[in-house]
Coordinates of C-alpha atoms and ligand atoms in Angstrom, one line a residue:
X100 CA 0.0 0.0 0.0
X101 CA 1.7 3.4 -0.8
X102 CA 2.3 5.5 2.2
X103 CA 0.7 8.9 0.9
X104 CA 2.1 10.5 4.2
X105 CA 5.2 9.4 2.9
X106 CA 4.9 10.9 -0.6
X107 CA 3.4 13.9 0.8
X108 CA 6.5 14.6 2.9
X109 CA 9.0 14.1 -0.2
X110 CA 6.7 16.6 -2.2
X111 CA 7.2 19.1 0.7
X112 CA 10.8 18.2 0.9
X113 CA 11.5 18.7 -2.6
X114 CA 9.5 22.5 -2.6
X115 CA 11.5 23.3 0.6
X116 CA 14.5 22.4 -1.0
X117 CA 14.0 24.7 -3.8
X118 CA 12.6 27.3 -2.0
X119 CA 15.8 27.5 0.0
X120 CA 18.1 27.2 -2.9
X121 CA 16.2 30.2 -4.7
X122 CA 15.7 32.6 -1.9
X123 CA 19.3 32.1 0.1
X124 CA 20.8 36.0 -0.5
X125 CA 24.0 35.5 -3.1
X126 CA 26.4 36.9 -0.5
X127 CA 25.5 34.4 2.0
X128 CA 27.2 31.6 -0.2
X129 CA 30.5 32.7 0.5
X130 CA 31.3 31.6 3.7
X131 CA 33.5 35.1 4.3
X132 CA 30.8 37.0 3.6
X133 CA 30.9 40.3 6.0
X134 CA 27.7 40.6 7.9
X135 CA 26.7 41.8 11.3
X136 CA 27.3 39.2 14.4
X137 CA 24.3 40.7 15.5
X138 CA 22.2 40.4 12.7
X139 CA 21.6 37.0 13.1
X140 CA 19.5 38.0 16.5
X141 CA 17.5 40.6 14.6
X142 CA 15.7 43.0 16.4
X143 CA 14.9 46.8 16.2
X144 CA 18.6 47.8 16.1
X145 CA 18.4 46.0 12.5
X146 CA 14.9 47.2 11.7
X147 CA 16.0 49.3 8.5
X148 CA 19.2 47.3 7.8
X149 CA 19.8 45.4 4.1
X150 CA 22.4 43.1 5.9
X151 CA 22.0 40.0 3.9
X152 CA 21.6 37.9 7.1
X153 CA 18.3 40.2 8.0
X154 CA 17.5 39.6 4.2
X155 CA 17.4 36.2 4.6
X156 CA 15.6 36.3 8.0
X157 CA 13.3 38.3 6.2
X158 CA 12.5 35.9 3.7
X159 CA 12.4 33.3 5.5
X160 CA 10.3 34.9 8.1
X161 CA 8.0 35.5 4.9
X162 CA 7.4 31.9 4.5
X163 CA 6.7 31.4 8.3
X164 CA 9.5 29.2 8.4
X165 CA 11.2 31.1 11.6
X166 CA 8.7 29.6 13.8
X167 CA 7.7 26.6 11.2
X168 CA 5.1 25.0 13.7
X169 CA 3.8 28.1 15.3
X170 CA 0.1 28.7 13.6
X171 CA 0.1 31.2 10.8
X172 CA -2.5 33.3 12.4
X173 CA 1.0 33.7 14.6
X174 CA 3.3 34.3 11.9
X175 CA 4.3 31.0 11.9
X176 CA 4.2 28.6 9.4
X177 CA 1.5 26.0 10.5
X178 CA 3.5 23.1 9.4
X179 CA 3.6 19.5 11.3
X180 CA 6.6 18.5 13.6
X181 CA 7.2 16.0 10.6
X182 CA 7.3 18.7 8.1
X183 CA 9.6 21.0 10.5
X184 CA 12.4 18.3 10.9
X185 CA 12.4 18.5 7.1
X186 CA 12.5 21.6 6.8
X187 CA 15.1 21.7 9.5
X188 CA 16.9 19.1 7.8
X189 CA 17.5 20.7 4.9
X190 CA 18.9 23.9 5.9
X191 CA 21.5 21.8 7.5
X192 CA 22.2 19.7 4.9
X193 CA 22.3 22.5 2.6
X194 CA 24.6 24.5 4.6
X195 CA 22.0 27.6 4.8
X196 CA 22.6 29.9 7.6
X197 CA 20.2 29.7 10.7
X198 CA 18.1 32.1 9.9
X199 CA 17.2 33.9 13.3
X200 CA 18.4 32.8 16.6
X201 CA 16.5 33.8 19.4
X202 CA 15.3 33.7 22.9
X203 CA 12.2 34.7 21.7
X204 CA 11.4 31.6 19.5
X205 CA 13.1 29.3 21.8
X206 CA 12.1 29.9 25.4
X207 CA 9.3 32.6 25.3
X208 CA 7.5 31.9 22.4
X209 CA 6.7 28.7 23.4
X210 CA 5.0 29.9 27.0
X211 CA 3.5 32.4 25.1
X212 CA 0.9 29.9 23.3
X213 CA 0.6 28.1 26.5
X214 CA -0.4 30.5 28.7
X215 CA -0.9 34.0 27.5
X216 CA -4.2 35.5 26.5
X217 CA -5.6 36.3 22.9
X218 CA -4.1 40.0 22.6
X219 CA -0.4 39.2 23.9
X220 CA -0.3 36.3 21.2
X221 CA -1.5 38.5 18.7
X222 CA 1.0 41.3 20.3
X223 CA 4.2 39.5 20.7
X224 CA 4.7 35.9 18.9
X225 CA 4.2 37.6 15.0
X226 CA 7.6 40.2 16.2
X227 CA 9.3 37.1 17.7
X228 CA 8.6 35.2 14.3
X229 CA 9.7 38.0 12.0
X230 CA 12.8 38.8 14.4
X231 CA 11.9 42.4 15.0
X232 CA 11.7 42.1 18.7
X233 CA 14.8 41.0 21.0
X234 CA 14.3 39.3 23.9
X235 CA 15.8 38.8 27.0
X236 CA 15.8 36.3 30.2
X237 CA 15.2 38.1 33.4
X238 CA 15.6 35.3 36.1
X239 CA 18.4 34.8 38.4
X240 CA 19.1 37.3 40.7
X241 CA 22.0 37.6 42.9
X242 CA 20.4 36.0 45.6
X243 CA 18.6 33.8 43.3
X244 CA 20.3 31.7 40.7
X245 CA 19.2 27.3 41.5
X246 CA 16.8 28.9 44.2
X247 CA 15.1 31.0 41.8
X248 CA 12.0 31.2 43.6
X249 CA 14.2 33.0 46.4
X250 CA 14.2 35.9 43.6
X251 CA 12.8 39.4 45.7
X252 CA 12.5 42.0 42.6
X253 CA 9.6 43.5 43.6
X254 CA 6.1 44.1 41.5
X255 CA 3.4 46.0 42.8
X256 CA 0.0 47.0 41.6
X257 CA -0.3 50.8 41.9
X258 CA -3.9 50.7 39.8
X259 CA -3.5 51.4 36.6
X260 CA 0.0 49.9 36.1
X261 CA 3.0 47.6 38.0
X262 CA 5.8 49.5 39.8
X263 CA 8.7 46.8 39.4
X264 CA 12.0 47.9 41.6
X265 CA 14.9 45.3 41.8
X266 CA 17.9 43.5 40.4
X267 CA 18.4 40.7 37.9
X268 CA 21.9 39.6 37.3
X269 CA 23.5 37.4 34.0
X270 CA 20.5 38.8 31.8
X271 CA 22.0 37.6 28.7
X272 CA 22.6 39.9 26.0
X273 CA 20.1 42.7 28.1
X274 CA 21.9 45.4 26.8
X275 CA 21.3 44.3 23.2
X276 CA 17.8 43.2 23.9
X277 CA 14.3 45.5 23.1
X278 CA 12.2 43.5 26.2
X279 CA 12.9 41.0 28.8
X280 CA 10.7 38.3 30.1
X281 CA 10.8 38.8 33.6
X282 CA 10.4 37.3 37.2
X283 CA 9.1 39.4 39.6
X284 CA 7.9 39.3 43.3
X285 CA 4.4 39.9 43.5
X286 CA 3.7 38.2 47.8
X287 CA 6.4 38.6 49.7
X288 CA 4.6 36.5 52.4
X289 CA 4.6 33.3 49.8
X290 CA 7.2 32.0 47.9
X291 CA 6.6 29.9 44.6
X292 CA 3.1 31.3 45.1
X293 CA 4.0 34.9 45.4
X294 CA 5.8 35.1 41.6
X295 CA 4.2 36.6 38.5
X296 CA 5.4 36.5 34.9
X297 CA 5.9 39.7 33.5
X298 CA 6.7 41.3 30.0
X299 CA 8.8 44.8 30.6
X300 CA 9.6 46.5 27.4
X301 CA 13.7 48.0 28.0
X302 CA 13.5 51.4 26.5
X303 CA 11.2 51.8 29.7
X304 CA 12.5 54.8 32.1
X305 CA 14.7 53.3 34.7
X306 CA 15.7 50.0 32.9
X307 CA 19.6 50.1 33.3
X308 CA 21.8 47.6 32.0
X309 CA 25.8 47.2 32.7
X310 CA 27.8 44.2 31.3
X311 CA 29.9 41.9 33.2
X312 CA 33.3 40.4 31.3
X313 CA 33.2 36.9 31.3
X314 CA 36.8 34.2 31.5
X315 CA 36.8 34.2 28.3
X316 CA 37.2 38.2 27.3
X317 CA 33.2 38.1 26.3
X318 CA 30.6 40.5 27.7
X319 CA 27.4 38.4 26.9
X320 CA 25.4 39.1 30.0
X321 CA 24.7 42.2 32.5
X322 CA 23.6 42.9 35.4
X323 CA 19.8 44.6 35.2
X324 CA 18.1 47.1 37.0
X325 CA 14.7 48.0 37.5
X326 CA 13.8 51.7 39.5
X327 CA 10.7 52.4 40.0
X328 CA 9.9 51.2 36.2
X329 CA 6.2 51.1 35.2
X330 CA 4.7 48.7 33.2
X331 CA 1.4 48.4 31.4
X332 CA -1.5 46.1 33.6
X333 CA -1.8 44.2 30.2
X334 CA 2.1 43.0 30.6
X335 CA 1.4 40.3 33.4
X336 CA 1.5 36.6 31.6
X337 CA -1.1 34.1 33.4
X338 CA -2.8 34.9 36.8
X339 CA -1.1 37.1 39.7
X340 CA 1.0 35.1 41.4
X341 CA 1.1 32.1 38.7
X342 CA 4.3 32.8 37.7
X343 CA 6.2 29.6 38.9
X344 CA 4.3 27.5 36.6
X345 CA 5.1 29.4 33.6
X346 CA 8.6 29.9 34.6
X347 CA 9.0 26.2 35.3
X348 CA 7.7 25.4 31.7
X349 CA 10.0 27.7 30.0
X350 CA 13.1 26.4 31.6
X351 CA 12.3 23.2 30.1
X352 CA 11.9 24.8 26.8
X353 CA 15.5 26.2 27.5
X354 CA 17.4 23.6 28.6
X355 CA 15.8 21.4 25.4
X356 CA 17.2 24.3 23.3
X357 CA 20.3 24.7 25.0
X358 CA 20.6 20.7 24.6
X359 CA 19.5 20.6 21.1
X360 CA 22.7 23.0 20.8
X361 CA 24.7 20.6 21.9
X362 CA 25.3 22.0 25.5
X363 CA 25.9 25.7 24.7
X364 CA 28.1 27.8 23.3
X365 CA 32.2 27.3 23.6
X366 CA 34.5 25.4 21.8
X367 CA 36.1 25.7 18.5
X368 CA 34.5 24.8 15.4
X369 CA 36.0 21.8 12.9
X370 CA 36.2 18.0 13.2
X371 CA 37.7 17.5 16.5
X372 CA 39.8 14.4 14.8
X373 CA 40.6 16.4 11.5
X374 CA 41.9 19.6 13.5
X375 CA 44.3 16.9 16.3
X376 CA 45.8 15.4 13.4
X377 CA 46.8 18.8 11.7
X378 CA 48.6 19.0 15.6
X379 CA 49.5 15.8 17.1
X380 CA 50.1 14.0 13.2
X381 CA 49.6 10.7 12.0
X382 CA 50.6 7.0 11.6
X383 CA 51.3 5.1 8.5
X384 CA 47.4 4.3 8.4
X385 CA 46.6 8.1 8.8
X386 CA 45.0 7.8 12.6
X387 CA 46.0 10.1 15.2
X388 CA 49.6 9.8 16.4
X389 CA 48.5 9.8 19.8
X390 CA 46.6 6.4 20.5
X391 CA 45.3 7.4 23.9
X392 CA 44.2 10.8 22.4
X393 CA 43.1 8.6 19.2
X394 CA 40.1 6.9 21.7
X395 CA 39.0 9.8 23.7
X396 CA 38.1 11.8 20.7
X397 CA 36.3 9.1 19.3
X398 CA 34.5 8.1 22.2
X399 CA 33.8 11.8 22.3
X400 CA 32.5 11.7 18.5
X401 CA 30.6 9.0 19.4
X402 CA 28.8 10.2 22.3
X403 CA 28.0 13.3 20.2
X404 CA 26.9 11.3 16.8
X405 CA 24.4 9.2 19.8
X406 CA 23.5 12.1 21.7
X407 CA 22.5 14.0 18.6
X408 CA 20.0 11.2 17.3
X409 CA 18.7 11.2 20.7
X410 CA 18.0 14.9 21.1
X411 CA 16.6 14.8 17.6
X412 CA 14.2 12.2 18.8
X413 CA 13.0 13.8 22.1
X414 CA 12.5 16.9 20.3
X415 CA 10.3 15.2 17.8
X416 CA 8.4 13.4 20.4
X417 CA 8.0 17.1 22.7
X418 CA 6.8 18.3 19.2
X419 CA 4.0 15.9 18.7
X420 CA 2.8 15.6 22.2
X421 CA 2.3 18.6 24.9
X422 CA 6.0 20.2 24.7
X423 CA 9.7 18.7 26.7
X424 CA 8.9 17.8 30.1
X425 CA 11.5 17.2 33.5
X426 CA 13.3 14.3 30.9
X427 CA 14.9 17.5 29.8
X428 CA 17.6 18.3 32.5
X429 CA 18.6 14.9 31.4
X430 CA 20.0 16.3 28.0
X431 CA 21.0 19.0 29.4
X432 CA 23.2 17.5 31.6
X433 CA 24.5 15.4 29.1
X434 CA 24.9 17.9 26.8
X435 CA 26.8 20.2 29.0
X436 CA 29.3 17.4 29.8
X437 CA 30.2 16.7 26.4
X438 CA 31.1 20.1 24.8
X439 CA 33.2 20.7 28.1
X440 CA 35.0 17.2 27.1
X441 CA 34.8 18.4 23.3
X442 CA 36.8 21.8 24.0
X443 CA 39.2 20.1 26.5
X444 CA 40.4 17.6 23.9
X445 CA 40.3 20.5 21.3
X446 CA 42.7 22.2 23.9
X447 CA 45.2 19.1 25.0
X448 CA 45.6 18.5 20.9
X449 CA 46.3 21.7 20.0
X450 CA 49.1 21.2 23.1
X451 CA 51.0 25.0 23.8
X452 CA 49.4 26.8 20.6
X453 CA 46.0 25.4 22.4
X454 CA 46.5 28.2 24.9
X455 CA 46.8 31.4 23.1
X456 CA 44.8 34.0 24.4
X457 CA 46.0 36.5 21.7
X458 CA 48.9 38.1 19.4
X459 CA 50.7 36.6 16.4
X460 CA 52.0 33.7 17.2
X461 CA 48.3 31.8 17.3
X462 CA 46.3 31.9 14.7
X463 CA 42.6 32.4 15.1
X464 CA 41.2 29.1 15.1
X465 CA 43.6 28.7 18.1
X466 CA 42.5 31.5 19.8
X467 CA 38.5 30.5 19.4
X468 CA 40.1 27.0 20.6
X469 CA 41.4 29.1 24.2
X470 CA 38.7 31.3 24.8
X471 CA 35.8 28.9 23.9
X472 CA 37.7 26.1 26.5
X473 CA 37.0 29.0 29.2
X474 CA 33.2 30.0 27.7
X475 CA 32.6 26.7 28.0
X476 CA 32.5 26.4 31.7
X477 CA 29.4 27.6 31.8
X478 CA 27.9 25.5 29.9
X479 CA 27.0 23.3 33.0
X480 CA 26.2 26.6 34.7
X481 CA 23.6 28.5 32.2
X482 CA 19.8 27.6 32.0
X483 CA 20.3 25.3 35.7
X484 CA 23.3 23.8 36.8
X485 CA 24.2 20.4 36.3
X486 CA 23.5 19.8 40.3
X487 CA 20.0 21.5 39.8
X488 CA 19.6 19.3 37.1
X489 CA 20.4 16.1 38.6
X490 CA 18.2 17.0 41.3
X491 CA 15.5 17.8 39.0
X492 CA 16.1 14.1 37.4
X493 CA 16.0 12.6 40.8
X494 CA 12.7 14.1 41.9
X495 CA 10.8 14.9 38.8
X496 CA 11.5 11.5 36.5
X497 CA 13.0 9.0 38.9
X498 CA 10.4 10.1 41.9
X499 CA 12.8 10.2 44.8
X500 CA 12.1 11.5 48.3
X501 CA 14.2 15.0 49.1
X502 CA 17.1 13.5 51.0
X503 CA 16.4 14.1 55.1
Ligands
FAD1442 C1 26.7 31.8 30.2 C2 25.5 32.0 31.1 C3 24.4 32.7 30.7 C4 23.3 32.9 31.6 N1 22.2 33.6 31.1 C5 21.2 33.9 31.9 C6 20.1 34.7 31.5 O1 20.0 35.1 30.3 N2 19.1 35.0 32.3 C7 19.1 34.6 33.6 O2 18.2 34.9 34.4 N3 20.2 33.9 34.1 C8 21.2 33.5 33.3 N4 22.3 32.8 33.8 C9 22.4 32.5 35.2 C10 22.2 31.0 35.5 O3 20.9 30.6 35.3 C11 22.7 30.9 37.0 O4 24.0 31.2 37.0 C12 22.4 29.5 37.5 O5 21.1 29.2 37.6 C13 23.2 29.2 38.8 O6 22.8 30.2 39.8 P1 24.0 31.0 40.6 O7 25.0 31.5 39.6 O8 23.3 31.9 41.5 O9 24.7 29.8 41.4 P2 24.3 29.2 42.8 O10 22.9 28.9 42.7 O11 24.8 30.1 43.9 O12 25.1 27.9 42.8 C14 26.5 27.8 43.2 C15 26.9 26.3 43.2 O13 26.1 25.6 44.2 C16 25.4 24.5 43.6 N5 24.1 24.3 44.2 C17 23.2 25.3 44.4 N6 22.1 24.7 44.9 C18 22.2 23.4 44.9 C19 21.4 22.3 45.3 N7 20.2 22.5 45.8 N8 21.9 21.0 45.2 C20 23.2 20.8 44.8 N9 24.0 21.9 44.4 C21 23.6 23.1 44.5 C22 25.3 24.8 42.1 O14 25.2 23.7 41.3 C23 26.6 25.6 41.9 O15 27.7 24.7 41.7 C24 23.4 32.5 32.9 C25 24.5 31.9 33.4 C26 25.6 31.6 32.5 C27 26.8 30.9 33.0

């Protein structure tokens, strides 16, 4: 019997295929192409810009392929979670730039659908879909990071608006971002029933972002403060004081992303093997010089080439049933571990031009080698650490009591 779903899938593969291949902006193709960092996060600071990465995120954005299973009515594209991995599929395998990248479509988006009302839908997901809205995670505090309900930035209801005053700290990219999905404190005489969701708009008076330097020379996150900064009644997500639940579900939807990553940014890019040979050289067979080195990286290789079919099929299954669940830290925690071990070995094969920080003696793969070996300590830091994840395992999946 012929399997129409089947035929029906290669049809759409096929149209994708060409789509991509006829809309992909002629600069793009050369992989020196100059075009903002930035751009690939869209947002308003790129809301007139003719980079050719914005071109393409327009396009794209056009088709409703940015958010491919979103509904259209959401400027998404309305297509199944089998017609997304193919579409996903071949932009990989036809080396096409991601399109946009964003918190947006991976973390808020998401809740969005869940749990907002009609008008924030219609308000925010279409600007998240067509990348002109940057968003930002307002969560840990620094009293707050794993005891995030702990956080104490205060929201109050002054009538006709909220009066937020407090500070969030490692607000990623916050001082690149237009708003920032927020945590905020709205009982102090309850804890995970005292926290509301809220949506605060940055170019609001008394938003105030500074960046900290990270290990590895980077300034990706700030510190953020809120004084006395008034936001619309119309900004709170879910009911007063059902914050937690939302907040809950969109650290799953994060640490699935983060996963689906591969554990997070660091690292160098290149074939781990390819770029130890070019260091370490060969035998007569052309394996790695080093036999010890030889294994590791393969067992590395192969932990990714396993760990990548199984992310692949969890995110499938989240797609087709009611979004990731707890099974989540899991992969995160996996995921964490191996791009630290990936950018170690990157390091120890590279040997002494593995540790160039900067100047003329390394070249710049080198240097992406050093500095993403020190970004990626916090891989098993961001979006819950790997503790907080392994206790999330131990109570939420495997059921365990909280030790006494
Ligand atoms: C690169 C990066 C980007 C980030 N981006 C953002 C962002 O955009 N928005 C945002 O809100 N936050 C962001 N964070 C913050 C991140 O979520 C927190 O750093 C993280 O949740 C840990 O909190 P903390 O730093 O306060 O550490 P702490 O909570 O103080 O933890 C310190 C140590 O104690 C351990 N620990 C704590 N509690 C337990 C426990 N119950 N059981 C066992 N061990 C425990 C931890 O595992 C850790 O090793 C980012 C962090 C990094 C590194």
């Amino acid at each position: 019997m012929a399997d129409f779903g089947a035929d029906k899938l290669d049809a759409f593969r096929a149209e994708v295929g060409a789509w991509l291949n006829a809309n992909y902006p002629a600069e793009l193709k050369d992989p020196h192409a100059k075009t903002d960092p930035e751009a690939i996060w869209g947002g308003r600071a790129f809301a007139s810009s003719d980079d050719p990465q914005i071109v393409w995120m327009r396009r794209v954005a056009e088709q409703g392929w940015t958010a491919p299973t979103w509904p259209k009515a959401y400027g998404g594209g309305g297509l199944s979670s089998a017609e997304a991995r193919v579409l996903e599929r071949e932009i990989a395998l036809g080396g096409y730039r991601a399109p946009l990248v964003s918190f947006g479509l991976w973390m808020l988006g998401p809740v969005l659908l869940e749990f907002a009302n009609e008008e924030q839908k219609t308000e925010h997901l279409p600007k998240i879909a067509r990348g002109e809205i940057r968003w930002c995670q307002g969560y840990s505090e620094p009293g707050a990071g794993s005891d995030l309900a702990g956080l104490q930035t205060r929201c109050e209801d002054k009538g006709d608006h909220w009066l937020i005053n407090g500070q969030k700290i490692w607000t990623s990219y916050a001082n690149r971002a237009d708003w920032c999905f927020c945590l905020v404190r709205t009982d102090t005489t309850k804890k995970h029933e005292g926290i509301s969701f809220v949506l605060i708009d940055m170019a609001t008076p008394g938003v105030q972002t500074r960046p900290i330097k990270l290990i590895s020379g980077e300034s990706p996150f700030c510190e953020t403060f809120f004084t006395d900064v008034k936001i619309p009644k119309e900004n709170m997500v879910g009911q007063l004081n059902g914050g937690w639940t939302i907040a809950k579900r969109l650290l799953q939807y994060e640490r699935q992303n983060i996963s689906g990553g591969f554990g997070g940014a660091g690292g160098a890019a290149g074939d781990l093997g390819q770029i130890a040979r070019r260091y370490v050289g060969h035998d007569e067979t052309g394996a790695l010089a080093d036999a010890d080195l030889r294994s590791r990286i393969t067992k590395n290789k192969m932990d990714f080439q396993a760990f990548g079919l199984t992310t692949a099929r969890i995110a499938a299954e989240s797609r087709a049933s009611n979004g990731p669940s707890a099974a989540t830290s899991i992969i995160k925690y996996a995921a964490a571990a191996f791009a630290q071990e990936r950018s170690e070995l990157m390091v120890e094969a590279m040997g002494a031009q593995g540790l160039g920080w900067e100047g003329d003696g390394f070249s710049p793969g080198e240097i992406t080698a050093a500095r993403g070996w020190l970004r990626s300590k916090g891989n098993s830091i961001e979006g819950g650490t790997s503790e907080v994840n392994i206790n999330v395992v131990a109570k939420r999946v495997l059921g365990l009591p909280d030790p006494k």
